[in-house]
PDB file of C-alpha atoms in Angstrom:
ATOM      1  CA  UNK U 773       9.778  55.901-112.784  1.00  0.00           C
ATOM      2  CA  UNK U 774      13.410  56.487-111.520  1.00  0.00           C
ATOM      3  CA  UNK U 775      14.955  55.094-108.441  1.00  0.00           C
ATOM      4  CA  UNK U 776      13.506  57.163-105.358  1.00  0.00           C
ATOM      5  CA  UNK U 777      10.815  58.895-107.334  1.00  0.00           C
ATOM      6  CA  UNK U 778       7.189  58.929-106.024  1.00  0.00           C
ATOM      7  CA  UNK U 779       4.774  56.080-107.032  1.00  0.00           C
ATOM      8  CA  UNK U 780       2.290  58.576-108.213  1.00  0.00           C
ATOM      9  CA  UNK U 781       3.682  61.209-110.294  1.00  0.00           C
ATOM     10  CA  UNK U 782       2.306  64.224-112.134  1.00  0.00           C
ATOM     11  CA  UNK U 783       3.087  65.232-115.802  1.00  0.00           C
ATOM     12  CA  UNK U 784       5.883  67.459-115.067  1.00  0.00           C
ATOM     13  CA  UNK U 785       7.602  64.729-112.949  1.00  0.00           C
ATOM     14  CA  UNK U 786       7.125  62.309-115.899  1.00  0.00           C
ATOM     15  CA  UNK U 787       8.608  64.577-118.518  1.00  0.00           C
ATOM     16  CA  UNK U 788      11.511  65.451-116.215  1.00  0.00           C
ATOM     17  CA  UNK U 789      12.293  61.700-115.773  1.00  0.00           C
ATOM     18  CA  UNK U 790      11.992  61.248-119.541  1.00  0.00           C
ATOM     19  CA  UNK U 791      14.614  63.936-120.121  1.00  0.00           C
ATOM     20  CA  UNK U 792      17.120  62.507-117.318  1.00  0.00           C
ATOM     21  CA  UNK U 793      16.828  59.033-118.860  1.00  0.00           C
ATOM     22  CA  UNK U 794      17.706  60.311-122.313  1.00  0.00           C
ATOM     23  CA  UNK U 795      20.625  62.421-120.766  1.00  0.00           C
ATOM     24  CA  UNK U 796      21.880  59.374-119.002  1.00  0.00           C
ATOM     25  CA  UNK U 797      21.720  57.333-122.211  1.00  0.00           C
ATOM     26  CA  UNK U 798      23.495  60.004-124.292  1.00  0.00           C
ATOM     27  CA  UNK U 799      26.152  60.435-121.468  1.00  0.00           C
ATOM     28  CA  UNK U 800      26.850  56.575-121.555  1.00  0.00           C
ATOM     29  CA  UNK U 801      27.224  56.676-125.270  1.00  0.00           C
ATOM     30  CA  UNK U 802      29.606  59.623-124.894  1.00  0.00           C
ATOM     31  CA  UNK U 803      31.516  57.620-122.228  1.00  0.00           C
ATOM     32  CA  UNK U 804      31.924  54.924-124.630  1.00  0.00           C
ATOM     33  CA  UNK U 805      33.306  57.139-127.298  1.00  0.00           C
ATOM     34  CA  UNK U 806      35.718  58.625-124.656  1.00  0.00           C
ATOM     35  CA  UNK U 807      36.783  55.098-123.785  1.00  0.00           C
ATOM     36  CA  UNK U 808      37.648  54.311-127.344  1.00  0.00           C
ATOM     37  CA  UNK U 809      39.800  57.425-127.683  1.00  0.00           C
ATOM     38  CA  UNK U 810      41.544  56.436-124.420  1.00  0.00           C
ATOM     39  CA  UNK U 811      42.128  52.964-125.816  1.00  0.00           C
ATOM     40  CA  UNK U 812      43.506  54.178-129.133  1.00  0.00           C
ATOM     41  CA  UNK U 813      45.872  56.566-127.274  1.00  0.00           C
ATOM     42  CA  UNK U 814      46.973  53.645-125.246  1.00  0.00           C
ATOM     43  CA  UNK U 815      47.787  51.673-128.323  1.00  0.00           C
ATOM     44  CA  UNK U 816      49.729  54.395-129.791  1.00  0.00           C
ATOM     45  CA  UNK U 817      52.284  53.986-127.042  1.00  0.00           C
ATOM     46  CA  UNK U 818      52.998  50.483-128.322  1.00  0.00           C
ATOM     47  CA  UNK U 819      53.640  51.835-131.831  1.00  0.00           C
ATOM     48  CA  UNK U 820      50.662  50.064-133.513  1.00  0.00           C
ATOM     49  CA  UNK U 821      46.990  51.121-133.424  1.00  0.00           C
ATOM     50  CA  UNK U 822      44.427  48.593-134.580  1.00  0.00           C
ATOM     51  CA  UNK U 823      41.536  50.476-136.207  1.00  0.00           C
ATOM     52  CA  UNK U 824      38.197  48.987-136.987  1.00  0.00           C
ATOM     53  CA  UNK U 825      35.282  50.631-139.100  1.00  0.00           C
ATOM     54  CA  UNK U 826      32.349  48.340-138.578  1.00  0.00           C
ATOM     55  CA  UNK U 827      31.348  46.674-140.737  1.00  0.00           C
ATOM     56  CA  UNK U 828      33.920  47.639-143.321  1.00  0.00           C
ATOM     57  CA  UNK U 829      37.655  47.508-143.166  1.00  0.00           C
ATOM     58  CA  UNK U 830      40.211  46.674-140.419  1.00  0.00           C
ATOM     59  CA  UNK U 831      43.366  48.718-140.300  1.00  0.00           C
ATOM     60  CA  UNK U 832      46.708  48.186-138.600  1.00  0.00           C
ATOM     61  CA  UNK U 833      48.417  51.456-138.313  1.00  0.00           C
ATOM     62  CA  UNK U 834      52.188  51.526-137.550  1.00  0.00           C
ATOM     63  CA  UNK U 835      53.827  54.448-135.893  1.00  0.00           C
ATOM     64  CA  UNK U 836      57.504  54.361-136.967  1.00  0.00           C
ATOM     65  CA  UNK U 837      59.755  54.849-134.064  1.00  0.00           C
ATOM     66  CA  UNK U 838      63.504  54.681-133.591  1.00  0.00           C
ATOM     67  CA  UNK U 839      64.744  51.285-132.499  1.00  0.00           C
ATOM     68  CA  UNK U 840      66.496  52.908-129.514  1.00  0.00           C
ATOM     69  CA  UNK U 841      63.114  54.162-128.141  1.00  0.00           C
ATOM     70  CA  UNK U 842      61.985  50.553-127.357  1.00  0.00           C
ATOM     71  CA  UNK U 843      64.343  48.328-125.325  1.00  0.00           C
ATOM     72  CA  UNK U 844      64.574  46.014-122.180  1.00  0.00           C
ATOM     73  CA  UNK U 845      66.002  47.292-118.911  1.00  0.00           C
ATOM     74  CA  UNK U 846      69.597  45.834-118.414  1.00  0.00           C
ATOM     75  CA  UNK U 847      68.412  44.355-115.291  1.00  0.00           C
ATOM     76  CA  UNK U 848      64.612  43.591-114.835  1.00  0.00           C
ATOM     77  CA  UNK U 849      63.182  45.353-111.619  1.00  0.00           C
ATOM     78  CA  UNK U 850      61.785  42.102-110.394  1.00  0.00           C
ATOM     79  CA  UNK U 851      65.245  40.371-110.304  1.00  0.00           C
ATOM     80  CA  UNK U 852      65.793  37.957-107.542  1.00  0.00           C
ATOM     81  CA  UNK U 853      68.636  40.060-106.261  1.00  0.00           C
ATOM     82  CA  UNK U 854      66.991  43.370-105.302  1.00  0.00           C
ATOM     83  CA  UNK U 855      70.325  45.236-105.273  1.00  0.00           C
ATOM     84  CA  UNK U 856      71.014  44.645-109.006  1.00  0.00           C
ATOM     85  CA  UNK U 857      68.213  46.546-110.726  1.00  0.00           C
ATOM     86  CA  UNK U 858      68.806  50.264-111.276  1.00  0.00           C
ATOM     87  CA  UNK U 859      65.918  52.278-112.152  1.00  0.00           C
ATOM     88  CA  UNK U 860      67.706  55.408-111.719  1.00  0.00           C
ATOM     89  CA  UNK U 861      70.269  54.491-114.278  1.00  0.00           C
ATOM     90  CA  UNK U 862      67.332  53.170-116.634  1.00  0.00           C
ATOM     91  CA  UNK U 863      65.722  56.656-116.293  1.00  0.00           C
ATOM     92  CA  UNK U 864      69.072  58.139-117.079  1.00  0.00           C
ATOM     93  CA  UNK U 865      69.404  56.256-120.177  1.00  0.00           C
ATOM     94  CA  UNK U 866      65.957  57.254-121.352  1.00  0.00           C
ATOM     95  CA  UNK U 867      66.843  60.892-120.656  1.00  0.00           C
ATOM     96  CA  UNK U 868      70.017  60.324-122.913  1.00  0.00           C
ATOM     97  CA  UNK U 869      68.066  58.876-125.738  1.00  0.00           C
ATOM     98  CA  UNK U 870      65.378  61.547-125.601  1.00  0.00           C
ATOM     99  CA  UNK U 871      67.909  64.391-125.296  1.00  0.00           C
ATOM    100  CA  UNK U 872      69.641  63.024-128.616  1.00  0.00           C
ATOM    101  CA  UNK U 873      66.233  62.561-130.265  1.00  0.00           C
ATOM    102  CA  UNK U 874      64.168  64.551-130.299  1.00  0.00           C
ATOM    103  CA  UNK U 875      66.042  67.005-127.831  1.00  0.00           C
ATOM    104  CA  UNK U 876      63.405  66.660-125.100  1.00  0.00           C
ATOM    105  CA  UNK U 877      63.318  65.177-121.749  1.00  0.00           C
ATOM    106  CA  UNK U 878      60.796  62.688-120.064  1.00  0.00           C
ATOM    107  CA  UNK U 879      58.387  64.380-117.861  1.00  0.00           C
ATOM    108  CA  UNK U 880      56.061  61.401-116.795  1.00  0.00           C
ATOM    109  CA  UNK U 881      56.282  57.721-116.520  1.00  0.00           C
ATOM    110  CA  UNK U 882      53.349  55.476-116.878  1.00  0.00           C
ATOM    111  CA  UNK U 883      53.797  52.104-115.179  1.00  0.00           C
ATOM    112  CA  UNK U 884      51.613  48.913-115.901  1.00  0.00           C
ATOM    113  CA  UNK U 885      50.561  46.937-112.805  1.00  0.00           C
ATOM    114  CA  UNK U 886      53.667  44.684-112.673  1.00  0.00           C
ATOM    115  CA  UNK U 887      56.034  47.389-113.236  1.00  0.00           C
ATOM    116  CA  UNK U 888      54.567  49.682-110.595  1.00  0.00           C
ATOM    117  CA  UNK U 889      54.544  46.653-108.147  1.00  0.00           C
ATOM    118  CA  UNK U 890      58.261  46.176-108.830  1.00  0.00           C
ATOM    119  CA  UNK U 891      59.172  49.813-108.469  1.00  0.00           C
ATOM    120  CA  UNK U 892      57.329  50.161-105.255  1.00  0.00           C
ATOM    121  CA  UNK U 893      59.226  47.057-103.969  1.00  0.00           C
ATOM    122  CA  UNK U 894      62.412  48.420-105.086  1.00  0.00           C
ATOM    123  CA  UNK U 895      61.828  51.708-103.436  1.00  0.00           C
ATOM    124  CA  UNK U 896      61.663  50.014-100.209  1.00  0.00           C
ATOM    125  CA  UNK U 897      64.314  47.469-100.551  1.00  0.00           C
ATOM    126  CA  UNK U 898      66.965  50.136-102.089  1.00  0.00           C
ATOM    127  CA  UNK U 899      65.875  52.804 -99.758  1.00  0.00           C
ATOM    128  CA  UNK U 900      65.030  55.640-102.396  1.00  0.00           C
ATOM    129  CA  UNK U 901      61.907  57.821-101.764  1.00  0.00           C
ATOM    130  CA  UNK U 902      59.316  59.188-103.891  1.00  0.00           C
ATOM    131  CA  UNK U 903      58.620  62.906-103.591  1.00  0.00           C
ATOM    132  CA  UNK U 904      54.746  63.140-103.430  1.00  0.00           C
ATOM    133  CA  UNK U 905      54.299  66.754-103.204  1.00  0.00           C
ATOM    134  CA  UNK U 906      53.693  67.456-106.859  1.00  0.00           C
ATOM    135  CA  UNK U 907      55.032  70.987-106.649  1.00  0.00           C
ATOM    136  CA  UNK U 908      55.228  71.434-110.510  1.00  0.00           C
ATOM    137  CA  UNK U 909      51.506  71.219-110.378  1.00  0.00           C
ATOM    138  CA  UNK U 910      50.917  73.625-107.569  1.00  0.00           C
ATOM    139  CA  UNK U 911      49.669  70.831-105.489  1.00  0.00           C
ATOM    140  CA  UNK U 912      50.868  69.410-102.099  1.00  0.00           C
ATOM    141  CA  UNK U 913      49.715  65.717-101.704  1.00  0.00           C
ATOM    142  CA  UNK U 914      50.988  63.655 -98.928  1.00  0.00           C
ATOM    143  CA  UNK U 915      48.673  60.690 -99.436  1.00  0.00           C
ATOM    144  CA  UNK U 916      47.586  59.663-102.854  1.00  0.00           C
ATOM    145  CA  UNK U 917      44.553  57.663-104.048  1.00  0.00           C
ATOM    146  CA  UNK U 918      43.409  56.141-107.299  1.00  0.00           C
ATOM    147  CA  UNK U 919      41.847  59.009-109.355  1.00  0.00           C
ATOM    148  CA  UNK U 920      38.561  58.561-111.255  1.00  0.00           C
ATOM    149  CA  UNK U 921      40.808  58.066-114.276  1.00  0.00           C
ATOM    150  CA  UNK U 922      42.170  54.834-112.919  1.00  0.00           C
ATOM    151  CA  UNK U 923      45.632  56.463-112.294  1.00  0.00           C
ATOM    152  CA  UNK U 924      47.633  56.713-109.053  1.00  0.00           C
ATOM    153  CA  UNK U 925      50.509  59.119-108.536  1.00  0.00           C
ATOM    154  CA  UNK U 926      53.273  57.358-106.986  1.00  0.00           C
ATOM    155  CA  UNK U 927      55.541  60.403-106.660  1.00  0.00           C
ATOM    156  CA  UNK U 928      58.541  62.065-108.357  1.00  0.00           C
ATOM    157  CA  UNK U 929      61.915  60.285-108.639  1.00  0.00           C
ATOM    158  CA  UNK U 930      64.968  61.090-110.715  1.00  0.00           C
ATOM    159  CA  UNK U 931      63.150  64.177-112.108  1.00  0.00           C
ATOM    160  CA  UNK U 932      60.249  62.268-113.339  1.00  0.00           C
ATOM    161  CA  UNK U 933      56.515  61.986-112.132  1.00  0.00           C
ATOM    162  CA  UNK U 934      55.801  58.405-111.886  1.00  0.00           C
ATOM    163  CA  UNK U 935      52.192  57.169-112.119  1.00  0.00           C
ATOM    164  CA  UNK U 936      50.538  53.701-112.043  1.00  0.00           C
ATOM    165  CA  UNK U 937      47.932  53.256-114.727  1.00  0.00           C
ATOM    166  CA  UNK U 938      46.201  50.043-114.076  1.00  0.00           C
ATOM    167  CA  UNK U 939      42.840  50.728-115.853  1.00  0.00           C
ATOM    168  CA  UNK U 940      41.530  47.922-118.070  1.00  0.00           C
ATOM    169  CA  UNK U 941      38.673  48.400-120.687  1.00  0.00           C
ATOM    170  CA  UNK U 942      36.208  45.976-121.809  1.00  0.00           C
ATOM    171  CA  UNK U 943      36.216  45.087-125.404  1.00  0.00           C
ATOM    172  CA  UNK U 944      33.068  44.556-127.681  1.00  0.00           C
ATOM    173  CA  UNK U 945      32.366  41.171-128.961  1.00  0.00           C
ATOM    174  CA  UNK U 946      33.175  42.376-132.376  1.00  0.00           C
ATOM    175  CA  UNK U 947      36.867  42.947-131.231  1.00  0.00           C
ATOM    176  CA  UNK U 948      36.950  39.572-129.754  1.00  0.00           C
ATOM    177  CA  UNK U 949      35.468  40.555-126.115  1.00  0.00           C
ATOM    178  CA  UNK U 950      37.398  40.148-122.969  1.00  0.00           C
ATOM    179  CA  UNK U 951      39.368  42.964-121.051  1.00  0.00           C
ATOM    180  CA  UNK U 952      42.565  44.587-121.949  1.00  0.00           C
ATOM    181  CA  UNK U 953      45.172  46.657-120.248  1.00  0.00           C
ATOM    182  CA  UNK U 954      45.697  50.077-121.334  1.00  0.00           C
ATOM    183  CA  UNK U 955      49.391  50.235-120.144  1.00  0.00           C
ATOM    184  CA  UNK U 956      51.200  46.853-120.667  1.00  0.00           C
ATOM    185  CA  UNK U 957      51.683  45.350-117.246  1.00  0.00           C
ATOM    186  CA  UNK U 958      55.434  44.877-117.633  1.00  0.00           C
ATOM    187  CA  UNK U 959      56.389  48.187-119.077  1.00  0.00           C
ATOM    188  CA  UNK U 960      57.292  51.683-118.161  1.00  0.00           C
ATOM    189  CA  UNK U 961      56.304  54.317-120.673  1.00  0.00           C
ATOM    190  CA  UNK U 962      58.565  57.516-120.309  1.00  0.00           C
ATOM    191  CA  UNK U 963      56.638  60.289-122.142  1.00  0.00           C
ATOM    192  CA  UNK U 964      57.374  64.036-122.684  1.00  0.00           C
ATOM    193  CA  UNK U 965      54.097  65.830-122.060  1.00  0.00           C
ATOM    194  CA  UNK U 966      54.081  69.342-123.487  1.00  0.00           C
ATOM    195  CA  UNK U 967      53.279  71.106-126.775  1.00  0.00           C
ATOM    196  CA  UNK U 968      56.605  70.135-128.229  1.00  0.00           C
ATOM    197  CA  UNK U 969      55.385  66.417-128.192  1.00  0.00           C
ATOM    198  CA  UNK U 970      52.939  67.624-131.034  1.00  0.00           C
ATOM    199  CA  UNK U 971      50.156  65.081-130.400  1.00  0.00           C
ATOM    200  CA  UNK U 972      46.920  65.410-132.282  1.00  0.00           C
ATOM    201  CA  UNK U 973      43.367  64.085-132.087  1.00  0.00           C
ATOM    202  CA  UNK U 974      41.894  63.965-135.503  1.00  0.00           C
ATOM    203  CA  UNK U 975      38.338  63.018-136.581  1.00  0.00           C
ATOM    204  CA  UNK U 976      37.145  61.528-139.608  1.00  0.00           C
ATOM    205  CA  UNK U 977      34.152  62.611-141.548  1.00  0.00           C
ATOM    206  CA  UNK U 978      30.851  61.509-140.431  1.00  0.00           C
ATOM    207  CA  UNK U 979      29.576  58.770-143.113  1.00  0.00           C
ATOM    208  CA  UNK U 980      25.814  59.744-142.387  1.00  0.00           C
ATOM    209  CA  UNK U 981      23.445  61.070-144.843  1.00  0.00           C
ATOM    210  CA  UNK U 982      21.454  63.068-142.258  1.00  0.00           C
ATOM    211  CA  UNK U 983      24.870  64.540-141.205  1.00  0.00           C
ATOM    212  CA  UNK U 984      25.877  65.352-144.570  1.00  0.00           C
ATOM    213  CA  UNK U 985      22.398  67.011-145.309  1.00  0.00           C
ATOM    214  CA  UNK U 986      22.644  69.265-142.302  1.00  0.00           C
ATOM    215  CA  UNK U 987      26.416  69.993-142.792  1.00  0.00           C
ATOM    216  CA  UNK U 988      27.283  68.142-139.594  1.00  0.00           C
ATOM    217  CA  UNK U 989      29.396  65.631-141.143  1.00  0.00           C
ATOM    218  CA  UNK U 990      32.670  67.482-140.098  1.00  0.00           C
ATOM    219  CA  UNK U 991      32.675  67.296-136.475  1.00  0.00           C
ATOM    220  CA  UNK U 992      34.069  65.418-133.563  1.00  0.00           C
ATOM    221  CA  UNK U 993      30.701  63.546-133.062  1.00  0.00           C
ATOM    222  CA  UNK U 994      27.334  63.327-134.410  1.00  0.00           C
ATOM    223  CA  UNK U 995      24.014  62.427-132.553  1.00  0.00           C
ATOM    224  CA  UNK U 996      20.595  61.738-134.028  1.00  0.00           C
ATOM    225  CA  UNK U 997      17.488  59.831-133.183  1.00  0.00           C
ATOM    226  CA  UNK U 998      14.477  58.333-134.708  1.00  0.00           C
ATOM    227  CA  UNK U 999      11.221  56.723-133.891  1.00  0.00           C
ATOM    228  CA  UNK U1000      10.193  53.125-134.762  1.00  0.00           C
ATOM    229  CA  UNK U1001       6.558  52.168-134.862  1.00  0.00           C
ATOM    230  CA  UNK U1002       4.726  49.175-133.693  1.00  0.00           C
ATOM    231  CA  UNK U1003       5.962  48.753-130.866  1.00  0.00           C
ATOM    232  CA  UNK U1004       6.767  52.351-130.652  1.00  0.00           C
ATOM    233  CA  UNK U1005      10.231  52.983-129.676  1.00  0.00           C
ATOM    234  CA  UNK U1006      12.998  55.794-129.887  1.00  0.00           C
ATOM    235  CA  UNK U1007      16.516  55.059-131.073  1.00  0.00           C
ATOM    236  CA  UNK U1008      19.754  57.148-130.338  1.00  0.00           C
ATOM    237  CA  UNK U1009      23.075  56.973-132.527  1.00  0.00           C
ATOM    238  CA  UNK U1010      26.299  58.697-131.626  1.00  0.00           C
ATOM    239  CA  UNK U1011      28.747  58.527-134.499  1.00  0.00           C
ATOM    240  CA  UNK U1012      32.418  59.517-134.002  1.00  0.00           C
ATOM    241  CA  UNK U1013      35.625  58.514-135.812  1.00  0.00           C
ATOM    242  CA  UNK U1014      38.610  59.637-133.583  1.00  0.00           C
ATOM    243  CA  UNK U1015      42.275  58.929-134.360  1.00  0.00           C
ATOM    244  CA  UNK U1016      45.105  60.090-131.825  1.00  0.00           C
ATOM    245  CA  UNK U1017      48.240  60.805-133.858  1.00  0.00           C
ATOM    246  CA  UNK U1018      51.692  61.579-132.432  1.00  0.00           C
ATOM    247  CA  UNK U1019      53.082  63.653-135.111  1.00  0.00           C
ATOM    248  CA  UNK U1020      56.542  63.203-133.416  1.00  0.00           C
ATOM    249  CA  UNK U1021      56.844  59.577-132.737  1.00  0.00           C
ATOM    250  CA  UNK U1022      60.200  59.950-130.798  1.00  0.00           C
ATOM    251  CA  UNK U1023      58.722  61.894-127.868  1.00  0.00           C
ATOM    252  CA  UNK U1024      58.304  58.668-125.805  1.00  0.00           C
ATOM    253  CA  UNK U1025      60.402  55.472-124.804  1.00  0.00           C
ATOM    254  CA  UNK U1026      58.925  52.050-124.023  1.00  0.00           C
ATOM    255  CA  UNK U1027      61.081  49.910-121.481  1.00  0.00           C
ATOM    256  CA  UNK U1028      60.185  46.565-120.432  1.00  0.00           C
ATOM    257  CA  UNK U1029      61.137  46.515-116.712  1.00  0.00           C
ATOM    258  CA  UNK U1030      59.646  43.226-115.590  1.00  0.00           C
ATOM    259  CA  UNK U1031      60.651  39.732-116.780  1.00  0.00           C
ATOM    260  CA  UNK U1032      58.507  37.238-118.510  1.00  0.00           C
TER     261      UNK U1032
END
């Protein structure tokens, strides 16, 4: 029985409940796969991806970036003197760096929690305002809330769209457990979003004999199920081997903007 269903049900209602339960389980598995992709993408912004293929090897993948694309703000945004930080100058420096290499401009800035708090505080103390109308996207939004993705649009300033991305993910026990921030709390990640960034999402071959026999080993994901007897139960398996890869590693700049 599902929540809200009648106590006495007929065969059709039972079959429908079973199908819905299976669909819910499969959707949860897909959500876990999507969370893994999101975590891998977030790691790529740090220049290093930790990749584990259970129960086999662990890989540490380094994305070589120019040294100029990772730096500390000349004055941290949480400085005791609120007149000293200059986020506009910091953004201009990022624009200059990306203009020289790779010849692009930052379109979005993803802020960790501490960086977002510091910038919001500066906007009030220094008097600069965020334009929240999002005219580039065709939307006029005067008030913004956290989206389902966990991001909230702060507004447009200095020609860049600023977002706070405070989502955290729970790591499996095999990876040490606990929670992890997708965007480093003290950092601002200035990113060029567009085809010129040439970001790809690759998928490795599925190492499953059933998938191989059915010519389904080259796919984004593979799902199968089987029945165990005594006690009788059905088991589902979803297998996917994603790897996001920025083919141009100089299309974003990481700036530490909060002290500590």
